[in-house]
């Protein structure tokens, strides 16, 4: 085996977004495209000679090919050991878990998260640091800068390894250890949650369905829910990871998890329904004929985390992404703990978690997590819900309504306008920014504007600043409209519009969300002139 140095030239557009570099598979399959980005990662790091790298992905199309390339490049660049999930599989939270458990230098995650998979669909790659979380902006900026200057990459001239056989193999001077992708993660979950209490609840007739959406969490859910907690075989549906996710869209929401939603809103529905996404970092929670929004889920878990052994000492604080509803803020205020509002992107939670300022954090995009790893974690959220249900001995709907009665209900919805022409979407946002200065104090739709800004965040730990993170329009009555262009897509642009309204009156908590927000939804279109700017009268997806 010998190290080859291959001449190359830069590609445009290799700038990591909110969670790594995501493009169509056809883009990644271009000669040198993946290699350029991986070499740029290694060139941006220092001190990894002889150290351990963790590698794995969600099993989507091109995952195995990319893993083999990364292993050979890691060997050529001087890593001493790579831990890779069997079959090239590791969920995103499991990568973080393995990095932290084994003191690895860092990790490479291969996923486009909740985006579709297949030869004509999406692929992604990101670097995680030694704390287990996504690389901070100073690192991703350095990687991007390197992609614009790269002239060569290094790769070992070697045959592919057997990724399906657990154990150690050698690749030049580097050891490749193919590991059980579930073992470390499942062991951590047993430390955090009262498996005995959950197991007893299951034995007493509690029923649930978990939709793995033919994505990475299938093996994790089967091992934990069925094997360790005793749920009947078949509790995990769509549990076999497939390269194209069975032709589905592995996004755990009311639209794409249709099969699960029909079960939970049908006759004789189970006590709990849950789903996770392509790489296992998102979750959806349902009760019989009951949908729990991610914002409400974060708030409820913050209020009840102490019921699980891993959080028995209490919660230091809670953080949420700016577009996420302020339901968790109200819990934090009542509990006397800190609440932080950050830009979208899990990397912004990392410093807060590392500094011990927060214990739980979450995003409205179906992501919730804690300080156990440095990624959002779909199955973890489901297990915390199971622990809460086992201790409180109440149903999902009962817990949800009791929470609203104590803290008030925040009616909340996200409207996504997908596949927009990028220039038109940018023009919409720029036009909105131009209006902000004149909105404060104005009356819109019968409401007085109290806040109109383009959200900027100063990290309370390291002082770094992130600007232009989304346009906020807040009203004196507590209602809010937020506009943001997503950074997780691979084609065109997605405009996300977030609408929320606080309702303290328990007598009004049972209303339909879209009806409760109807006037604000109409106002959101009018303020931004969405039909006129992007030619859409209605969103593609409503959650």
Coordinates of C-alpha atoms in Angstrom, one line a residue:
X1 CA 0.0 0.0 0.0
X2 CA 1.3 3.5 -0.9
X3 CA 0.1 7.0 -0.4
X4 CA -1.0 8.7 -3.6
X5 CA -0.9 12.5 -3.9
X6 CA -3.6 13.5 -6.5
X7 CA -3.6 16.8 -8.2
X8 CA -7.0 18.6 -8.1
X9 CA -8.7 21.9 -8.6
X10 CA -11.3 23.6 -6.4
X11 CA -15.1 23.3 -6.8
X12 CA -17.4 26.2 -6.3
X13 CA -20.1 25.9 -3.6
X14 CA -18.4 23.7 -1.0
X15 CA -19.5 25.9 1.9
X16 CA -21.0 23.9 4.8
X17 CA -24.5 25.0 5.7
X18 CA -26.3 24.7 9.1
X19 CA -25.2 21.0 9.3
X20 CA -22.5 20.3 6.8
X21 CA -22.2 20.1 3.1
X22 CA -25.3 18.8 1.3
X23 CA -25.7 18.3 -2.4
X24 CA -27.2 15.9 -4.8
X25 CA -25.5 12.5 -5.1
X26 CA -24.6 13.3 -8.7
X27 CA -22.6 16.3 -7.4
X28 CA -20.7 14.2 -4.9
X29 CA -20.0 11.5 -7.5
X30 CA -18.0 14.0 -9.6
X31 CA -14.3 13.0 -9.7
X32 CA -12.4 14.5 -6.8
X33 CA -15.5 16.3 -5.3
X34 CA -15.8 14.2 -2.1
X35 CA -12.0 13.9 -1.9
X36 CA -11.5 17.7 -2.1
X37 CA -13.9 18.3 0.8
X38 CA -12.5 15.5 3.0
X39 CA -8.9 16.7 2.4
X40 CA -10.0 20.3 3.2
X41 CA -11.4 19.0 6.5
X42 CA -8.0 17.3 7.3
X43 CA -6.0 20.3 6.2
X44 CA -8.1 22.5 8.6
X45 CA -7.2 20.4 11.6
X46 CA -4.1 20.2 13.7
X47 CA -2.7 17.5 16.1
X48 CA -4.6 14.5 14.9
X49 CA -1.5 12.3 14.0
X50 CA -2.0 8.9 15.5
X51 CA -5.4 9.9 17.0
X52 CA -8.8 8.2 16.5
X53 CA -11.5 9.3 14.0
X54 CA -15.1 8.1 14.1
X55 CA -16.9 7.5 10.8
X56 CA -20.4 6.5 9.9
X57 CA -23.6 7.6 8.2
X58 CA -27.3 6.9 7.8
X59 CA -26.9 4.2 5.2
X60 CA -28.3 6.2 2.3
X61 CA -27.1 5.7 -1.3
X62 CA -23.4 6.5 -1.7
X63 CA -22.7 6.0 2.1
X64 CA -20.6 2.9 1.6
X65 CA -18.6 4.4 -1.2
X66 CA -17.9 7.5 0.7
X67 CA -16.8 5.6 3.8
X68 CA -14.3 3.6 1.9
X69 CA -12.8 6.8 0.4
X70 CA -12.7 8.5 3.8
X71 CA -10.9 5.5 5.4
X72 CA -8.2 5.5 2.8
X73 CA -7.8 9.3 3.1
X74 CA -7.7 9.1 6.9
X75 CA -4.9 6.6 6.6
X76 CA -3.0 8.7 4.1
X77 CA -3.2 11.8 6.3
X78 CA -1.9 10.2 9.5
X79 CA -4.8 9.1 11.7
X80 CA -3.9 6.1 13.9
X81 CA -7.3 4.5 14.2
X82 CA -10.8 4.8 12.8
X83 CA -13.9 3.5 14.5
X84 CA -16.5 2.9 11.8
X85 CA -20.0 1.5 12.2
X86 CA -20.8 -1.9 10.9
X87 CA -22.0 -1.6 7.3
X88 CA -20.9 2.0 7.4
X89 CA -23.9 2.8 9.7
X90 CA -23.9 5.1 12.6
X91 CA -26.7 7.4 13.6
X92 CA -25.7 11.1 14.1
X93 CA -26.3 11.0 17.9
X94 CA -24.4 7.7 18.0
X95 CA -21.4 9.3 16.3
X96 CA -21.4 11.9 19.0
X97 CA -21.8 9.2 21.7
X98 CA -18.8 7.2 20.3
X99 CA -16.6 10.2 20.0
X100 CA -17.2 11.2 23.6
X101 CA -17.1 7.6 25.0
X102 CA -13.8 6.8 23.5
X103 CA -12.1 10.2 23.5
X104 CA -11.8 10.4 19.8
X105 CA -10.2 13.4 18.1
X106 CA -13.4 13.9 16.0
X107 CA -15.8 12.3 13.6
X108 CA -17.2 12.5 10.1
X109 CA -20.9 12.0 9.7
X110 CA -22.3 11.1 6.3
X111 CA -26.0 12.1 6.0
X112 CA -28.4 14.6 4.4
X113 CA -30.5 14.1 7.5
X114 CA -34.3 14.2 6.7
X115 CA -33.7 14.7 3.0
X116 CA -34.6 11.9 0.5
X117 CA -32.0 9.3 -0.5
X118 CA -31.2 7.5 -3.7
X119 CA -29.0 7.9 -6.8
X120 CA -30.9 11.0 -7.9
X121 CA -31.4 12.4 -4.4
X122 CA -29.3 13.9 -1.6
X123 CA -26.1 13.2 0.3
X124 CA -24.2 15.1 2.9
X125 CA -21.0 15.2 5.0
X126 CA -20.0 17.1 8.1
X127 CA -17.2 17.1 10.6
X128 CA -17.8 16.8 14.4
X129 CA -15.2 17.9 17.0
X130 CA -13.8 16.1 20.0
X131 CA -16.7 17.2 22.2
X132 CA -19.0 15.3 19.9
X133 CA -20.8 18.1 18.3
X134 CA -20.8 19.7 14.8
X135 CA -17.8 21.8 14.0
X136 CA -18.2 25.5 15.1
X137 CA -18.3 28.2 12.5
X138 CA -14.6 29.0 12.8
X139 CA -13.8 25.4 11.8
X140 CA -16.4 25.3 9.0
X141 CA -15.2 28.6 7.7
X142 CA -11.6 27.3 7.6
X143 CA -12.8 24.2 5.8
X144 CA -14.6 26.3 3.2
X145 CA -11.6 28.6 2.7
X146 CA -9.4 25.5 2.1
X147 CA -11.9 24.1 -0.5
X148 CA -11.3 27.3 -2.5
X149 CA -7.5 26.9 -2.5
X150 CA -6.9 23.1 -2.6
X151 CA -4.5 21.8 -5.2
X152 CA -4.0 18.1 -4.1
X153 CA -5.3 15.4 -1.8
X154 CA -3.8 12.3 -0.3
X155 CA -5.3 8.8 -0.4
X156 CA -4.0 5.3 0.3
X157 CA -3.8 3.1 -2.8
X158 CA -5.5 0.1 -1.3
X159 CA -8.4 -2.3 -1.7
X160 CA -11.8 -1.6 0.0
X161 CA -12.2 -3.1 3.4
X162 CA -15.0 -5.4 4.6
X163 CA -17.3 -3.1 6.5
X164 CA -19.7 -5.9 7.5
X165 CA -17.3 -7.9 9.7
X166 CA -16.8 -6.5 13.2
X167 CA -13.3 -6.3 14.5
X168 CA -10.0 -4.8 13.5
X169 CA -8.4 -4.5 10.1
X170 CA -5.3 -2.7 9.0
X171 CA -5.2 0.0 6.3
X172 CA -1.5 0.9 5.9
X173 CA -0.3 2.1 9.3
X174 CA -3.9 2.8 10.5
X175 CA -6.2 0.4 12.4
X176 CA -9.8 0.3 11.2
X177 CA -12.2 -1.0 13.9
X178 CA -15.6 -2.0 12.6
X179 CA -17.9 -1.6 15.6
X180 CA -21.4 -2.5 16.6
X181 CA -23.2 0.7 15.8
X182 CA -25.8 0.3 18.6
X183 CA -23.8 -0.9 21.6
X184 CA -22.3 2.3 23.0
X185 CA -25.4 4.3 22.4
X186 CA -27.8 1.7 24.0
X187 CA -25.5 1.5 27.0
X188 CA -25.7 5.3 27.5
X189 CA -29.5 5.2 27.2
X190 CA -29.7 2.6 30.0
X191 CA -27.7 5.0 32.3
X192 CA -30.0 7.9 31.6
X193 CA -33.4 6.3 31.8
X194 CA -35.3 4.0 34.2
X195 CA -35.6 1.0 32.0
X196 CA -37.2 -1.1 34.8
X197 CA -40.1 1.4 35.1
X198 CA -40.5 1.6 31.3
X199 CA -40.3 -2.2 31.0
X200 CA -43.0 -2.6 33.7
X201 CA -45.3 -0.2 31.9
X202 CA -44.9 -2.2 28.7
X203 CA -45.6 -5.4 30.6
X204 CA -48.8 -3.8 32.0
X205 CA -50.2 -3.3 28.5
X206 CA -48.7 -0.1 27.3
X207 CA -48.5 -0.1 23.5
X208 CA -46.5 2.0 21.1
X209 CA -45.4 2.2 17.5
X210 CA -42.1 3.6 16.4
X211 CA -41.6 4.5 12.7
X212 CA -38.0 4.3 11.7
X213 CA -38.9 5.3 8.2
X214 CA -36.5 2.7 6.7
X215 CA -33.7 4.9 8.0
X216 CA -30.8 4.5 10.5
X217 CA -32.7 4.2 13.8
X218 CA -34.3 0.9 12.9
X219 CA -31.6 -1.2 14.5
X220 CA -31.3 1.1 17.5
X221 CA -35.1 1.1 18.1
X222 CA -35.3 -2.7 17.8
X223 CA -32.5 -3.3 20.2
X224 CA -33.7 -0.8 22.8
X225 CA -37.5 -0.9 22.5
X226 CA -38.1 -4.5 21.6
X227 CA -35.1 -6.4 23.0
X228 CA -34.3 -4.4 26.1
X229 CA -37.6 -2.9 27.1
X230 CA -39.8 -5.8 26.0
X231 CA -42.1 -4.2 23.5
X232 CA -43.6 -6.8 21.1
X233 CA -41.9 -7.6 17.8
X234 CA -43.4 -5.2 15.2
X235 CA -43.4 -2.3 17.6
X236 CA -40.7 -0.8 15.3
X237 CA -42.2 -0.3 11.8
X238 CA -40.2 0.3 8.6
X239 CA -37.1 -0.8 10.7
X240 CA -34.8 -1.9 7.9
X241 CA -32.4 0.8 6.8
X242 CA -32.6 1.2 3.0
X243 CA -30.4 3.2 0.6
X244 CA -33.5 5.1 -0.7
X245 CA -35.5 4.9 2.6
X246 CA -38.0 2.7 0.8
X247 CA -38.8 5.5 -1.7
X248 CA -40.1 7.7 1.2
X249 CA -39.1 11.0 2.6
X250 CA -37.4 10.3 6.0
X251 CA -38.7 13.4 7.7
X252 CA -40.8 12.7 10.8
X253 CA -43.7 15.1 10.4
X254 CA -47.4 14.8 9.9
X255 CA -47.0 14.8 6.1
X256 CA -44.2 12.3 5.5
X257 CA -44.9 9.9 8.4
X258 CA -48.4 9.4 7.1
X259 CA -48.6 5.7 7.9
X260 CA -47.8 6.3 11.6
X261 CA -50.2 9.3 11.7
X262 CA -53.1 7.1 10.3
X263 CA -52.4 4.5 13.0
X264 CA -52.4 7.1 15.8
X265 CA -55.5 8.8 14.6
X266 CA -57.3 5.5 13.8
X267 CA -59.5 3.2 16.0
X268 CA -57.7 1.5 18.9
X269 CA -54.6 3.7 18.6
X270 CA -51.6 2.8 20.6
X271 CA -50.6 4.8 23.7
X272 CA -47.6 6.4 22.0
X273 CA -46.5 7.0 18.5
X274 CA -43.1 8.1 17.6
X275 CA -40.9 8.5 14.5
X276 CA -37.3 9.5 13.7
X277 CA -35.6 10.7 10.6
X278 CA -32.9 9.7 8.1
X279 CA -29.9 10.0 10.5
X280 CA -31.7 9.6 13.8
X281 CA -31.5 13.1 15.2
X282 CA -35.1 14.2 14.9
X283 CA -38.3 12.9 16.5
X284 CA -42.1 13.2 16.3
X285 CA -44.3 12.5 19.3
X286 CA -48.0 11.4 19.0
X287 CA -50.6 10.2 21.4
X288 CA -53.9 8.7 20.4
X289 CA -55.5 11.4 18.2
X290 CA -52.9 13.8 19.7
X291 CA -50.0 15.6 18.0
X292 CA -47.3 17.1 20.2
X293 CA -45.5 19.9 18.5
X294 CA -41.7 19.9 18.9
X295 CA -41.9 23.2 20.7
X296 CA -44.4 21.8 23.2
X297 CA -42.3 18.6 23.5
X298 CA -39.2 20.6 24.5
X299 CA -41.2 22.6 27.1
X300 CA -42.8 19.4 28.5
X301 CA -39.5 17.5 28.7
X302 CA -37.9 20.5 30.4
X303 CA -40.6 20.6 33.0
X304 CA -40.4 16.8 33.6
X305 CA -36.8 15.8 32.9
X306 CA -36.1 15.3 36.6
X307 CA -38.3 12.2 36.5
X308 CA -35.6 10.4 34.7
X309 CA -32.5 9.2 36.6
X310 CA -30.0 10.9 34.3
X311 CA -31.6 14.3 35.1
X312 CA -32.7 13.7 38.7
X313 CA -30.5 16.6 39.9
X314 CA -32.5 19.0 37.7
X315 CA -32.0 21.1 34.6
X316 CA -29.3 23.8 34.5
X317 CA -31.0 25.7 31.7
X318 CA -32.7 25.3 28.4
X319 CA -31.9 26.6 24.9
X320 CA -34.0 26.8 21.8
X321 CA -33.4 27.9 18.3
X322 CA -34.9 31.4 17.6
X323 CA -37.8 30.1 15.4
X324 CA -38.8 27.6 18.0
X325 CA -41.8 28.8 20.0
X326 CA -41.3 30.4 23.4
X327 CA -43.2 27.7 25.3
X328 CA -39.9 26.5 26.9
X329 CA -39.1 30.0 28.0
X330 CA -42.2 30.1 30.1
X331 CA -41.2 26.8 31.8
X332 CA -37.7 28.1 32.4
X333 CA -39.1 31.3 34.0
X334 CA -41.3 29.4 36.4
X335 CA -38.5 27.0 37.3
X336 CA -36.0 29.8 37.8
X337 CA -33.5 28.5 35.3
X338 CA -31.9 30.3 32.3
X339 CA -33.4 30.2 28.8
X340 CA -31.3 30.9 25.7
X341 CA -32.4 31.8 22.2
X342 CA -29.8 30.8 19.5
X343 CA -29.7 30.7 15.7
X344 CA -30.8 27.6 13.9
X345 CA -28.2 24.9 13.8
X346 CA -27.2 22.5 16.6
X347 CA -23.6 23.8 16.6
X348 CA -24.9 26.9 18.4
X349 CA -25.9 24.8 21.4
X350 CA -22.5 23.2 21.8
X351 CA -20.8 26.0 23.8
X352 CA -23.8 26.3 26.1
X353 CA -23.7 22.6 26.8
X354 CA -20.0 22.4 27.2
X355 CA -20.1 25.4 29.6
X356 CA -22.8 23.7 31.7
X357 CA -25.2 26.6 31.1
X358 CA -28.0 24.3 29.7
X359 CA -29.0 20.7 30.1
X360 CA -31.8 20.5 27.4
X361 CA -32.0 22.1 24.0
X362 CA -34.3 21.9 21.0
X363 CA -35.4 23.1 17.6
X364 CA -38.9 23.4 16.1
X365 CA -37.7 21.2 13.2
X366 CA -38.3 18.1 15.3
X367 CA -35.0 18.1 17.1
X368 CA -34.5 17.7 20.8
X369 CA -31.5 16.8 22.9
X370 CA -29.5 17.2 26.1
X371 CA -26.0 17.3 27.4
X372 CA -25.6 13.5 27.1
X373 CA -24.2 14.0 23.5
X374 CA -23.7 17.1 21.4
X375 CA -26.3 16.4 18.7
X376 CA -30.0 16.3 18.8
X377 CA -31.2 12.8 19.4
X378 CA -34.5 11.4 18.2
X379 CA -34.6 8.1 20.1
X380 CA -33.4 9.8 23.3
X381 CA -36.4 12.1 23.1
X382 CA -38.7 9.1 22.7
X383 CA -37.1 7.3 25.7
X384 CA -37.5 10.4 27.9
X385 CA -41.1 10.6 26.9
X386 CA -41.5 6.9 27.9
X387 CA -39.8 7.6 31.2
X388 CA -42.2 10.5 31.9
X389 CA -45.2 8.5 31.0
X390 CA -44.1 5.6 33.2
X391 CA -43.6 7.8 36.2
X392 CA -46.6 10.0 35.8
X393 CA -48.9 7.2 34.8
X394 CA -50.9 9.5 32.5
X395 CA -51.5 9.5 28.8
X396 CA -49.8 11.8 26.3
X397 CA -52.9 14.0 25.8
X398 CA -53.4 14.3 29.6
X399 CA -49.8 15.4 30.1
X400 CA -50.1 17.9 27.2
X401 CA -53.3 19.5 28.5
X402 CA -52.0 19.6 32.1
X403 CA -48.9 21.4 30.8
X404 CA -51.1 24.0 28.9
X405 CA -53.2 24.5 32.0
X406 CA -50.1 25.3 34.0
X407 CA -48.1 27.3 31.5
X408 CA -50.6 28.4 28.9
X409 CA -50.7 27.2 25.3
X410 CA -48.6 28.6 22.5
X411 CA -50.4 28.0 19.2
X412 CA -47.6 27.4 16.8
X413 CA -47.1 26.4 13.1
X414 CA -44.4 26.3 10.5
X415 CA -45.3 26.9 6.8
X416 CA -42.6 25.8 4.3
X417 CA -42.5 27.1 0.8
X418 CA -40.1 24.6 -0.9
X419 CA -38.3 24.6 -4.2
X420 CA -38.3 28.3 -4.7
X421 CA -36.2 30.1 -7.3
X422 CA -33.2 31.2 -5.1
X423 CA -33.0 34.7 -6.5
X424 CA -36.6 35.4 -5.8
X425 CA -36.4 34.0 -2.3
X426 CA -33.4 36.1 -1.5
X427 CA -35.2 39.2 -3.0
X428 CA -38.1 38.5 -0.7
X429 CA -35.8 38.5 2.4
X430 CA -33.9 41.5 1.3
X431 CA -37.1 43.5 0.7
X432 CA -38.3 42.5 4.2
X433 CA -35.1 43.6 5.7
X434 CA -35.6 47.0 4.1
X435 CA -39.0 47.3 5.8
X436 CA -37.8 46.5 9.3
X437 CA -36.8 50.0 10.4
X438 CA -40.3 51.4 9.7
X439 CA -42.3 48.5 11.4
X440 CA -41.7 49.2 15.1
X441 CA -44.8 50.7 16.6
X442 CA -46.8 50.2 13.4
X443 CA -50.2 48.5 13.5
X444 CA -50.5 45.4 11.3
X445 CA -53.6 43.3 11.2
X446 CA -54.9 45.0 14.3
X447 CA -51.7 44.2 16.3
X448 CA -49.0 46.7 17.3
X449 CA -45.5 45.7 16.4
X450 CA -43.2 45.6 19.4
X451 CA -40.1 44.1 17.7
X452 CA -38.9 44.0 14.1
X453 CA -35.3 42.9 13.5
X454 CA -32.9 40.5 11.7
X455 CA -31.9 38.2 14.5
X456 CA -28.2 38.4 15.5
X457 CA -26.6 36.2 18.2
X458 CA -23.6 36.9 20.4
X459 CA -22.4 33.6 22.0
X460 CA -22.3 34.1 25.8
X461 CA -19.4 31.7 26.1
X462 CA -16.9 32.7 23.4
X463 CA -18.3 36.1 22.2
X464 CA -18.6 35.0 18.6
X465 CA -21.3 36.8 16.6
X466 CA -23.8 35.3 14.0
X467 CA -25.8 37.8 12.0
X468 CA -28.8 37.7 9.6
X469 CA -30.2 34.6 11.3
X470 CA -33.9 35.3 10.5
X471 CA -36.4 38.1 10.5
X472 CA -38.5 38.5 13.6
X473 CA -41.7 40.5 13.8
X474 CA -43.1 40.4 17.4
X475 CA -46.3 42.0 18.5
X476 CA -47.3 43.5 21.9
X477 CA -49.8 40.7 22.6
X478 CA -47.0 38.1 22.4
X479 CA -47.8 36.9 18.9
X480 CA -44.8 36.5 16.5
X481 CA -44.0 35.9 12.8
X482 CA -40.5 34.7 11.8
X483 CA -39.1 34.4 8.2
X484 CA -36.0 32.4 7.4
X485 CA -34.4 30.7 4.4
X486 CA -33.4 27.1 5.2
X487 CA -29.9 25.9 4.9
X488 CA -30.6 22.2 4.8
X489 CA -31.9 21.7 1.3
X490 CA -29.9 20.8 -1.8
X491 CA -31.9 22.3 -4.6
X492 CA -33.5 25.8 -4.9
X493 CA -34.5 27.6 -1.8
X494 CA -37.0 26.9 1.0
X495 CA -38.7 29.8 2.8
X496 CA -39.8 28.9 6.3
X497 CA -42.4 31.0 8.0
X498 CA -43.1 30.5 11.7
X499 CA -46.3 31.8 13.3
X500 CA -47.1 31.7 17.0
X501 CA -49.7 33.1 19.4
X502 CA -49.8 32.7 23.2
X503 CA -53.1 31.8 24.8
X504 CA -53.3 31.8 28.6
X505 CA -57.0 31.0 28.8
X506 CA -57.4 27.3 29.4
X507 CA -61.0 27.5 28.0
X508 CA -59.5 28.3 24.6
X509 CA -56.8 25.7 24.5
X510 CA -58.7 23.1 22.5
X511 CA -58.9 25.1 19.2
X512 CA -57.5 24.0 15.9
X513 CA -54.0 25.4 15.4
X514 CA -54.5 26.7 11.9
X515 CA -57.8 28.3 12.8
X516 CA -56.3 29.9 15.9
X517 CA -53.5 31.4 13.8
X518 CA -55.6 32.2 10.6
X519 CA -55.3 35.9 10.9
X520 CA -51.5 35.8 11.5
X521 CA -51.0 33.3 8.7
X522 CA -52.8 35.8 6.3
X523 CA -50.7 38.6 7.7
X524 CA -47.5 36.7 7.2
X525 CA -48.2 36.4 3.5
X526 CA -49.2 40.1 3.3
X527 CA -46.1 41.5 5.1
X528 CA -43.7 39.6 2.9
X529 CA -45.8 39.6 -0.3
X530 CA -45.2 35.9 -0.6
X531 CA -47.5 35.4 -3.6
X532 CA -46.1 38.4 -5.4
X533 CA -42.4 37.7 -4.7
X534 CA -42.2 33.9 -5.2
X535 CA -45.5 33.1 -6.9
X536 CA -46.9 30.8 -4.2
X537 CA -50.4 31.2 -2.7
X538 CA -49.9 28.3 -0.3
X539 CA -47.1 26.5 1.5
X540 CA -45.8 23.1 0.3
X541 CA -45.7 21.7 3.8
X542 CA -47.5 22.8 7.0
X543 CA -46.3 21.4 10.4

